mmCIF file of C-alpha atoms and ligand atoms in Angstrom:
data_model
loop_
_atom_site.group_PDB
_atom_site.id
_atom_site.type_symbol
_atom_site.label_atom_id
_atom_site.label_comp_id
_atom_site.label_asym_id
_atom_site.label_seq_id
_atom_site.Cartn_x
_atom_site.Cartn_y
_atom_site.Cartn_z
ATOM 1 C CA HIS A 1 -67.935 155.733 47.054
ATOM 2 C CA ALA A 2 -66.735 153.319 44.376
ATOM 3 C CA PRO A 3 -65.471 149.972 45.713
ATOM 4 C CA GLU A 4 -62.309 150.177 43.531
ATOM 5 C CA SER A 5 -61.223 153.206 45.552
ATOM 6 C CA VAL A 6 -61.026 150.990 48.666
ATOM 7 C CA PRO A 7 -57.406 149.827 48.935
ATOM 8 C CA PRO A 8 -56.759 146.064 48.948
ATOM 9 C CA PHE A 9 -55.811 145.678 52.611
ATOM 10 C CA ALA A 10 -57.120 142.097 52.799
ATOM 11 C CA GLU A 11 -54.949 141.009 49.894
ATOM 12 C CA ALA A 12 -51.774 142.580 51.310
ATOM 13 C CA LEU A 13 -52.503 141.153 54.767
ATOM 14 C CA ALA A 14 -52.950 137.675 53.281
ATOM 15 C CA THR A 15 -49.592 137.956 51.477
ATOM 16 C CA LEU A 16 -47.854 138.959 54.708
ATOM 17 C CA GLU A 17 -49.543 136.161 56.632
ATOM 18 C CA GLN A 18 -48.086 133.750 54.088
ATOM 19 C CA LEU A 19 -44.558 135.200 54.026
ATOM 20 C CA LEU A 20 -43.972 135.894 57.734
ATOM 21 C CA PRO A 21 -43.200 133.502 60.571
ATOM 22 C CA ALA A 22 -45.697 133.745 63.424
ATOM 23 C CA LYS A 23 -43.338 135.709 65.709
ATOM 24 C CA LEU A 24 -43.089 138.567 63.170
ATOM 25 C CA ARG A 25 -46.726 138.781 62.086
ATOM 26 C CA THR A 26 -47.905 141.186 64.773
ATOM 27 C CA PRO A 27 -45.338 143.993 64.953
ATOM 28 C CA ARG A 28 -45.682 146.252 67.986
ATOM 29 C CA VAL A 29 -43.701 149.224 66.645
ATOM 30 C CA GLY A 30 -43.537 150.637 63.113
ATOM 31 C CA ILE A 31 -40.509 152.559 61.881
ATOM 32 C CA VAL A 32 -40.474 154.807 58.824
ATOM 33 C CA CYS A 33 -36.961 155.276 57.449
ATOM 34 C CA GLY A 34 -36.334 158.641 55.806
ATOM 35 C CA SER A 35 -33.799 159.746 53.176
ATOM 36 C CA GLY A 36 -30.480 157.967 53.681
ATOM 37 C CA LEU A 37 -31.800 156.244 56.820
ATOM 38 C CA SER A 38 -32.714 152.796 55.499
ATOM 39 C CA THR A 39 -29.690 151.433 57.397
ATOM 40 C CA LEU A 40 -31.956 151.649 60.475
ATOM 41 C CA ALA A 41 -32.939 148.123 59.409
ATOM 42 C CA LYS A 42 -29.522 146.939 60.645
ATOM 43 C CA SER A 43 -30.993 146.981 64.156
ATOM 44 C CA LEU A 44 -33.378 144.160 63.259
ATOM 45 C CA ARG A 45 -32.777 140.471 64.052
ATOM 46 C CA ASP A 46 -34.315 137.553 62.134
ATOM 47 C CA VAL A 47 -35.297 139.921 59.332
ATOM 48 C CA VAL A 48 -37.788 139.127 56.619
ATOM 49 C CA GLU A 49 -37.888 141.776 53.882
ATOM 50 C CA VAL A 50 -40.995 142.030 51.737
ATOM 51 C CA PRO A 51 -40.551 144.203 48.624
ATOM 52 C CA TYR A 52 -43.352 146.704 48.066
ATOM 53 C CA ASP A 53 -44.015 145.260 44.615
ATOM 54 C CA LYS A 54 -45.182 142.009 46.243
ATOM 55 C CA LEU A 55 -47.806 143.872 48.273
ATOM 56 C CA ALA A 56 -51.162 144.855 46.822
ATOM 57 C CA GLY A 57 -51.890 148.563 47.123
ATOM 58 C CA PHE A 58 -48.296 149.796 47.360
ATOM 59 C CA GLY A 59 -47.041 152.375 44.901
ATOM 60 C CA LYS A 60 -43.578 152.453 43.379
ATOM 61 C CA SER A 61 -41.137 154.594 45.364
ATOM 62 C CA THR A 62 -39.121 156.707 42.935
ATOM 63 C CA VAL A 63 -36.814 158.829 45.080
ATOM 64 C CA GLN A 64 -33.090 158.136 44.983
ATOM 65 C CA GLY A 65 -31.802 157.024 48.390
ATOM 66 C CA HIS A 66 -34.966 155.152 49.291
ATOM 67 C CA LYS A 67 -35.250 151.350 49.223
ATOM 68 C CA SER A 68 -38.668 149.812 48.611
ATOM 69 C CA ALA A 69 -39.497 147.110 51.130
ATOM 70 C CA LEU A 70 -41.070 146.373 54.473
ATOM 71 C CA ALA A 71 -38.516 144.840 56.846
ATOM 72 C CA PHE A 72 -39.995 142.709 59.629
ATOM 73 C CA GLY A 73 -37.768 141.675 62.530
ATOM 74 C CA LEU A 74 -37.017 141.896 66.232
ATOM 75 C CA ILE A 75 -35.336 144.669 68.213
ATOM 76 C CA GLY A 76 -34.565 143.137 71.574
ATOM 77 C CA GLU A 77 -37.649 140.987 71.965
ATOM 78 C CA VAL A 78 -39.967 143.553 70.364
ATOM 79 C CA PRO A 79 -41.424 142.671 66.953
ATOM 80 C CA VAL A 80 -41.146 145.645 64.600
ATOM 81 C CA VAL A 81 -41.760 146.547 60.987
ATOM 82 C CA ALA A 82 -39.644 149.113 59.173
ATOM 83 C CA MET A 83 -40.683 150.886 55.993
ATOM 84 C CA LEU A 84 -37.554 151.153 53.870
ATOM 85 C CA GLY A 85 -38.632 153.963 51.612
ATOM 86 C CA ARG A 86 -41.837 155.950 51.760
ATOM 87 C CA PHE A 87 -44.164 157.594 49.280
ATOM 88 C CA HIS A 88 -44.251 161.342 48.865
ATOM 89 C CA PRO A 89 -47.089 163.355 47.371
ATOM 90 C CA TYR A 90 -44.564 165.181 45.138
ATOM 91 C CA GLU A 91 -43.805 161.915 43.308
ATOM 92 C CA GLY A 92 -47.333 162.119 42.000
ATOM 93 C CA HIS A 93 -48.731 159.471 44.330
ATOM 94 C CA PRO A 94 -52.293 160.088 45.394
ATOM 95 C CA MET A 95 -52.628 160.773 49.140
ATOM 96 C CA ARG A 96 -54.360 157.396 49.415
ATOM 97 C CA THR A 97 -51.112 155.714 48.321
ATOM 98 C CA VAL A 98 -49.011 157.765 50.729
ATOM 99 C CA ALA A 99 -51.288 156.861 53.641
ATOM 100 C CA TYR A 100 -51.822 153.219 52.631
ATOM 101 C CA PRO A 101 -48.725 151.596 54.236
ATOM 102 C CA ILE A 102 -49.420 153.356 57.535
ATOM 103 C CA ARG A 103 -53.010 152.131 57.538
ATOM 104 C CA LEU A 104 -51.744 148.632 56.743
ATOM 105 C CA LEU A 105 -49.269 148.786 59.646
ATOM 106 C CA ALA A 106 -52.121 149.800 61.944
ATOM 107 C CA LYS A 107 -54.148 146.806 60.725
ATOM 108 C CA LEU A 108 -51.155 144.559 61.500
ATOM 109 C CA GLY A 109 -51.402 145.736 65.109
ATOM 110 C CA VAL A 110 -48.700 148.422 65.274
ATOM 111 C CA LYS A 111 -49.269 150.494 68.447
ATOM 112 C CA GLU A 112 -46.474 153.043 68.095
ATOM 113 C CA LEU A 113 -44.904 154.562 65.023
ATOM 114 C CA LEU A 114 -41.440 156.133 64.911
ATOM 115 C CA ILE A 115 -41.056 158.287 61.836
ATOM 116 C CA THR A 116 -37.665 159.561 60.699
ATOM 117 C CA ASN A 117 -37.045 162.145 58.025
ATOM 118 C CA ALA A 118 -34.516 164.597 56.653
ATOM 119 C CA VAL A 119 -35.199 168.286 57.176
ATOM 120 C CA GLY A 120 -33.775 171.695 56.543
ATOM 121 C CA ALA A 121 -33.261 173.828 59.667
ATOM 122 C CA LEU A 122 -35.055 177.163 59.912
ATOM 123 C CA ASN A 123 -34.060 177.589 63.556
ATOM 124 C CA PRO A 124 -30.530 179.071 63.519
ATOM 125 C CA ALA A 125 -29.668 177.194 66.732
ATOM 126 C CA TYR A 126 -29.857 173.813 64.969
ATOM 127 C CA ASP A 127 -26.600 172.453 63.549
ATOM 128 C CA VAL A 128 -26.360 170.209 60.504
ATOM 129 C CA GLY A 129 -26.324 166.616 61.733
ATOM 130 C CA SER A 130 -28.453 167.252 64.810
ATOM 131 C CA ILE A 131 -31.662 165.361 65.492
ATOM 132 C CA VAL A 132 -34.851 167.236 66.413
ATOM 133 C CA LEU A 133 -37.792 165.651 68.231
ATOM 134 C CA ILE A 134 -40.948 166.976 66.597
ATOM 135 C CA ALA A 135 -43.532 168.315 69.028
ATOM 136 C CA ASP A 136 -45.993 169.883 66.584
ATOM 137 C CA HIS A 137 -46.434 170.682 62.932
ATOM 138 C CA LEU A 138 -47.429 173.492 60.623
ATOM 139 C CA ALA A 139 -48.890 172.084 57.405
ATOM 140 C CA LEU A 140 -50.029 174.762 54.993
ATOM 141 C CA PRO A 141 -51.129 172.164 52.379
ATOM 142 C CA ASN A 142 -53.479 170.574 54.944
ATOM 143 C CA LEU A 143 -55.358 173.784 55.574
ATOM 144 C CA ALA A 144 -56.599 174.195 52.032
ATOM 145 C CA GLY A 145 -58.283 170.992 50.856
ATOM 146 C CA PRO A 146 -57.280 168.015 48.707
ATOM 147 C CA LEU A 147 -53.662 167.881 49.886
ATOM 148 C CA ASN A 148 -54.874 166.895 53.346
ATOM 149 C CA ALA A 149 -54.307 163.118 53.501
ATOM 150 C CA LEU A 150 -57.698 162.533 55.156
ATOM 151 C CA PHE A 151 -59.640 164.605 52.590
ATOM 152 C CA GLY A 152 -62.418 162.653 50.891
ATOM 153 C CA PRO A 153 -64.754 159.843 51.873
ATOM 154 C CA PRO A 154 -63.786 157.970 55.051
ATOM 155 C CA LEU A 155 -62.102 154.597 54.527
ATOM 156 C CA SER A 156 -64.869 152.674 56.276
ATOM 157 C CA ALA A 157 -67.902 153.172 58.491
ATOM 158 C CA ASP A 158 -65.786 153.123 61.668
ATOM 159 C CA THR A 159 -63.167 155.604 60.419
ATOM 160 C CA PRO A 160 -63.347 158.803 62.476
ATOM 161 C CA ARG A 161 -64.347 161.801 60.366
ATOM 162 C CA PHE A 162 -62.772 164.669 62.326
ATOM 163 C CA VAL A 163 -59.365 163.706 63.663
ATOM 164 C CA PRO A 164 -57.955 165.948 66.398
ATOM 165 C CA LEU A 165 -54.272 166.835 66.027
ATOM 166 C CA SER A 166 -53.604 168.686 69.280
ATOM 167 C CA ASP A 167 -52.249 165.378 70.608
ATOM 168 C CA ALA A 168 -50.736 164.145 67.318
ATOM 169 C CA TYR A 169 -47.209 163.891 68.708
ATOM 170 C CA SER A 170 -47.627 161.573 71.687
ATOM 171 C CA ARG A 171 -46.192 162.960 74.925
ATOM 172 C CA ARG A 172 -45.738 159.374 76.153
ATOM 173 C CA VAL A 173 -43.708 158.257 73.134
ATOM 174 C CA ARG A 174 -41.757 161.528 73.031
ATOM 175 C CA ALA A 175 -40.822 161.126 76.689
ATOM 176 C CA GLN A 176 -39.460 157.661 75.860
ATOM 177 C CA VAL A 177 -37.432 159.191 73.022
ATOM 178 C CA LEU A 178 -35.908 161.769 75.370
ATOM 179 C CA HIS A 179 -35.133 159.153 78.034
ATOM 180 C CA ALA A 180 -33.457 157.006 75.379
ATOM 181 C CA ALA A 181 -31.514 159.989 74.035
ATOM 182 C CA TYR A 182 -30.377 160.877 77.553
ATOM 183 C CA GLU A 183 -29.067 157.337 78.101
ATOM 184 C CA LEU A 184 -27.188 157.424 74.797
ATOM 185 C CA ALA A 185 -25.807 160.900 75.511
ATOM 186 C CA LYS A 186 -24.326 159.621 78.797
ATOM 187 C CA GLU A 187 -22.678 156.847 76.782
ATOM 188 C CA GLY A 188 -21.112 159.458 74.464
ATOM 189 C CA VAL A 189 -23.175 158.631 71.376
ATOM 190 C CA PHE A 190 -24.073 162.311 70.817
ATOM 191 C CA GLY A 191 -20.474 163.498 71.274
ATOM 192 C CA ALA A 192 -18.313 164.865 74.097
ATOM 193 C CA ASP A 193 -20.258 168.098 74.740
ATOM 194 C CA ALA A 194 -23.589 166.295 74.875
ATOM 195 C CA LYS A 195 -22.067 163.793 77.290
ATOM 196 C CA LEU A 196 -20.963 166.567 79.661
ATOM 197 C CA ASN A 197 -24.394 168.190 79.416
ATOM 198 C CA ALA A 198 -26.077 164.864 80.164
ATOM 199 C CA LEU A 199 -23.859 164.239 83.192
ATOM 200 C CA ALA A 200 -24.479 167.716 84.697
ATOM 201 C CA PRO A 201 -26.440 167.802 88.000
ATOM 202 C CA THR A 202 -29.413 169.144 86.050
ATOM 203 C CA PRO A 203 -28.877 167.572 82.642
ATOM 204 C CA THR A 204 -29.531 169.161 79.276
ATOM 205 C CA LEU A 205 -31.097 166.616 76.919
ATOM 206 C CA PRO A 206 -29.366 166.090 73.554
ATOM 207 C CA LEU A 207 -32.467 166.532 71.376
ATOM 208 C CA PRO A 208 -34.276 169.832 71.025
ATOM 209 C CA GLU A 209 -38.066 169.706 70.535
ATOM 210 C CA GLY A 210 -39.335 171.628 67.541
ATOM 211 C CA THR A 211 -42.117 172.368 65.091
ATOM 212 C CA TYR A 212 -42.067 170.764 61.628
ATOM 213 C CA ALA A 213 -43.275 172.756 58.636
ATOM 214 C CA TYR A 214 -44.661 170.491 55.923
ATOM 215 C CA VAL A 215 -44.390 171.708 52.347
ATOM 216 C CA ALA A 216 -45.558 169.790 49.296
ATOM 217 C CA GLY A 217 -42.234 170.061 47.444
ATOM 218 C CA PRO A 218 -40.476 168.972 45.257
ATOM 219 C CA THR A 219 -38.907 172.430 45.196
ATOM 220 C CA TYR A 220 -36.889 173.565 48.168
ATOM 221 C CA GLU A 221 -37.990 176.841 49.705
ATOM 222 C CA THR A 222 -37.114 180.268 48.412
ATOM 223 C CA PRO A 223 -35.457 182.528 51.009
ATOM 224 C CA ALA A 224 -38.743 184.460 51.388
ATOM 225 C CA GLU A 225 -40.642 181.221 51.993
ATOM 226 C CA GLY A 226 -38.015 180.173 54.530
ATOM 227 C CA ARG A 227 -38.434 183.476 56.396
ATOM 228 C CA PHE A 228 -42.211 183.092 56.222
ATOM 229 C CA LEU A 229 -42.161 179.600 57.750
ATOM 230 C CA ARG A 230 -39.662 180.648 60.414
ATOM 231 C CA ALA A 231 -41.742 183.695 61.323
ATOM 232 C CA ALA A 232 -44.793 181.428 61.567
ATOM 233 C CA GLY A 233 -43.056 179.412 64.274
ATOM 234 C CA ALA A 234 -41.515 176.490 62.382
ATOM 235 C CA ASP A 235 -38.068 175.184 63.353
ATOM 236 C CA VAL A 236 -37.496 172.721 60.518
ATOM 237 C CA VAL A 237 -39.021 172.090 57.095
ATOM 238 C CA GLY A 238 -39.542 168.945 55.035
ATOM 239 C CA MET A 239 -41.622 167.323 52.308
ATOM 240 C CA SER A 240 -42.884 164.171 54.014
ATOM 241 C CA THR A 241 -44.245 162.773 57.273
ATOM 242 C CA VAL A 242 -47.381 164.843 57.820
ATOM 243 C CA PRO A 243 -49.587 162.655 55.562
ATOM 244 C CA GLU A 244 -48.334 159.616 57.495
ATOM 245 C CA VAL A 245 -48.946 161.344 60.827
ATOM 246 C CA LEU A 246 -52.561 161.970 59.802
ATOM 247 C CA ALA A 247 -53.091 158.365 58.698
ATOM 248 C CA ALA A 248 -51.575 157.071 61.941
ATOM 249 C CA ARG A 249 -53.684 159.345 64.138
ATOM 250 C CA GLU A 250 -56.850 158.392 62.251
ATOM 251 C CA ALA A 251 -56.024 154.755 63.092
ATOM 252 C CA GLY A 252 -55.249 155.558 66.744
ATOM 253 C CA VAL A 253 -51.507 154.821 66.457
ATOM 254 C CA ALA A 254 -49.293 156.820 68.865
ATOM 255 C CA LEU A 255 -46.206 158.319 67.259
ATOM 256 C CA ALA A 256 -43.017 160.307 67.483
ATOM 257 C CA VAL A 257 -41.074 161.970 64.687
ATOM 258 C CA LEU A 258 -37.289 162.270 64.628
ATOM 259 C CA SER A 259 -35.929 164.763 62.128
ATOM 260 C CA LEU A 260 -32.323 164.741 60.999
ATOM 261 C CA VAL A 261 -31.094 168.222 60.078
ATOM 262 C CA THR A 262 -29.304 167.731 56.752
ATOM 263 C CA ASN A 263 -28.842 171.405 55.906
ATOM 264 C CA LYS A 264 -29.616 174.906 57.049
ATOM 265 C CA VAL A 265 -32.343 176.541 55.006
ATOM 266 C CA VAL A 266 -31.016 179.518 53.080
ATOM 267 C CA VAL A 267 -33.007 182.268 54.764
ATOM 268 C CA GLY A 268 -30.900 185.416 55.193
ATOM 269 C CA GLU A 269 -32.208 188.948 55.320
ATOM 270 C CA LYS A 270 -34.408 190.160 52.508
ATOM 271 C CA GLU A 271 -31.796 192.743 51.454
ATOM 272 C CA GLU A 272 -29.155 190.034 51.060
ATOM 273 C CA GLY A 273 -31.100 188.907 48.006
ATOM 274 C CA TRP A 274 -30.710 192.274 46.313
ATOM 275 C CA VAL A 275 -28.082 192.723 43.646
ATOM 276 C CA ALA A 276 -28.288 196.513 43.344
ATOM 277 C CA GLY A 277 -25.251 197.188 45.556
ATOM 278 C CA GLU A 278 -23.031 195.066 43.325
ATOM 279 C CA VAL A 279 -24.335 196.746 40.168
ATOM 280 C CA VAL A 280 -23.619 200.198 41.623
ATOM 281 C CA ASP A 281 -20.091 198.980 42.531
ATOM 282 C CA GLU A 282 -19.609 197.961 38.891
ATOM 283 C CA ILE A 283 -21.011 201.234 37.548
ATOM 284 C CA VAL A 284 -18.627 203.341 39.605
ATOM 285 C CA GLY A 285 -15.715 200.904 39.087
ATOM 286 C CA ARG A 286 -15.460 200.120 42.813
ATOM 287 C CA GLU A 287 -14.100 196.818 44.205
ATOM 288 C CA GLY A 288 -16.931 195.092 45.950
ATOM 289 C CA THR A 289 -17.813 191.692 47.273
ATOM 290 C CA ARG A 290 -19.913 189.646 44.930
ATOM 291 C CA ARG A 291 -22.378 187.408 46.707
ATOM 292 C CA VAL A 292 -22.873 183.824 45.637
ATOM 293 C CA GLN A 293 -26.445 182.484 45.743
ATOM 294 C CA GLU A 294 -26.372 179.416 47.984
ATOM 295 C CA THR A 295 -28.437 176.343 47.226
ATOM 296 C CA VAL A 296 -29.197 173.010 48.864
ATOM 297 C CA SER A 297 -28.769 169.719 46.991
ATOM 298 C CA HIS A 298 -30.355 166.299 47.396
ATOM 299 C CA GLU A 299 -26.828 164.780 47.432
ATOM 300 C CA GLU A 300 -25.975 166.892 50.497
ATOM 301 C CA VAL A 301 -29.183 165.694 52.177
ATOM 302 C CA LEU A 302 -28.350 162.026 51.471
ATOM 303 C CA GLU A 303 -24.729 162.418 52.596
ATOM 304 C CA VAL A 304 -25.664 163.841 56.008
ATOM 305 C CA GLY A 305 -28.234 161.057 56.304
ATOM 306 C CA ARG A 306 -25.500 158.484 55.739
ATOM 307 C CA GLN A 307 -23.124 160.173 58.216
ATOM 308 C CA ARG A 308 -25.682 160.390 61.017
ATOM 309 C CA ALA A 309 -27.619 157.208 60.293
ATOM 310 C CA GLU A 310 -25.699 155.348 63.000
ATOM 311 C CA VAL A 311 -26.782 157.764 65.754
ATOM 312 C CA MET A 312 -30.374 157.656 64.500
ATOM 313 C CA ARG A 313 -30.204 153.844 64.394
ATOM 314 C CA GLN A 314 -29.032 153.586 68.006
ATOM 315 C CA LEU A 315 -31.688 156.060 69.112
ATOM 316 C CA VAL A 316 -34.536 154.235 67.371
ATOM 317 C CA GLU A 317 -33.291 150.910 68.731
ATOM 318 C CA ARG A 318 -33.183 152.245 72.291
ATOM 319 C CA VAL A 319 -36.649 153.787 71.994
ATOM 320 C CA VAL A 320 -38.143 150.505 70.752
ATOM 321 C CA ILE A 321 -36.602 148.603 73.661
ATOM 322 C CA ARG A 322 -37.984 151.170 76.110
ATOM 323 C CA LEU A 323 -41.446 151.024 74.519
ATOM 324 C CA GLY A 324 -41.396 147.231 74.753
ATOM 325 C CA ALA A 325 -40.468 147.369 78.437
ATOM 326 C CA ALA A 326 -42.899 150.146 79.430
HETATM 327 CL CL1 6GU B 1 -34.101 172.851 52.953
HETATM 328 N N1 6GU B 1 -36.470 171.913 52.575
HETATM 329 C C1 6GU B 1 -37.364 170.963 52.490
HETATM 330 N N2 6GU B 1 -38.604 171.308 52.157
HETATM 331 N N3 6GU B 1 -37.103 169.676 52.731
HETATM 332 C C2 6GU B 1 -35.866 169.365 53.074
HETATM 333 C C3 6GU B 1 -34.874 170.298 53.179
HETATM 334 C C4 6GU B 1 -35.232 171.610 52.908
HETATM 335 N N4 6GU B 1 -33.731 169.682 53.539
HETATM 336 C C5 6GU B 1 -34.013 168.395 53.659
HETATM 337 N N5 6GU B 1 -35.297 168.189 53.379
#
């Protein structure tokens, strides 16, 4: 394929080599900060931020609530790199651009990737503000061609062609996440109930494991689509992450995904969407209850992100320290 389609990794790597002190040049863990979660960077010591516009091959991030920089620093003694802001296919970025930063992180030597995101809950047991550890995904766009991030010619001769995804969400990294969450729950970080559950003789862990449904967006789901995804086995739904998961797995990077529930997806029963009952009430002059059509807003998503960012920050920090010690 045409050489201009090969992203300028060498150029971006040279820029980073120039800007970073030696101790930050080989990050062990990568962190992707989702909507409203860029404050995760507060965990980093000796930070050097590199704006995306200084790095060859990066697109321009356009979503409100996302910063646009790589933050290099230390958590404990572990060198890490955090993506403050990510690229979404719905912004119009080609999949190559969405995958590019993850491939660059892999070339820098990142061994584990912790991806955070904001999701809507399909599973009625999930409360707004809770964090879900993703165990698997359901990606309808991936099953049908060009929206699969690995569709097209391989990056180079040593890029694997057929990437298995049955092990996409690393059991090793996920176990570290749950151990970290358990420690924090005992310290009260997840609230009083979670603390009691953690201290029980057989503890209940504070994070449920769930399946992430990836949709292309930028529209939120209709109620019928929400019911469809829920019936198909998904627990949460979002518009990011899966392209990055594919790029990371292609590069052999182990990963875990932490999803912050920012809202419950409006699902309801099919009949709740019907307006006929109210019209009949009006026709016969009967008092009735008029339903309001609920919607989700991006502001709501960002606000919950801000409220729960501190818990997510402590969790990510604790996971990194555990990964560094393991
Ligand atoms: Cl309800 N849907 C999708 N697709 N993404 C979301 C969301 C809902 N809430 C946060 N992100």
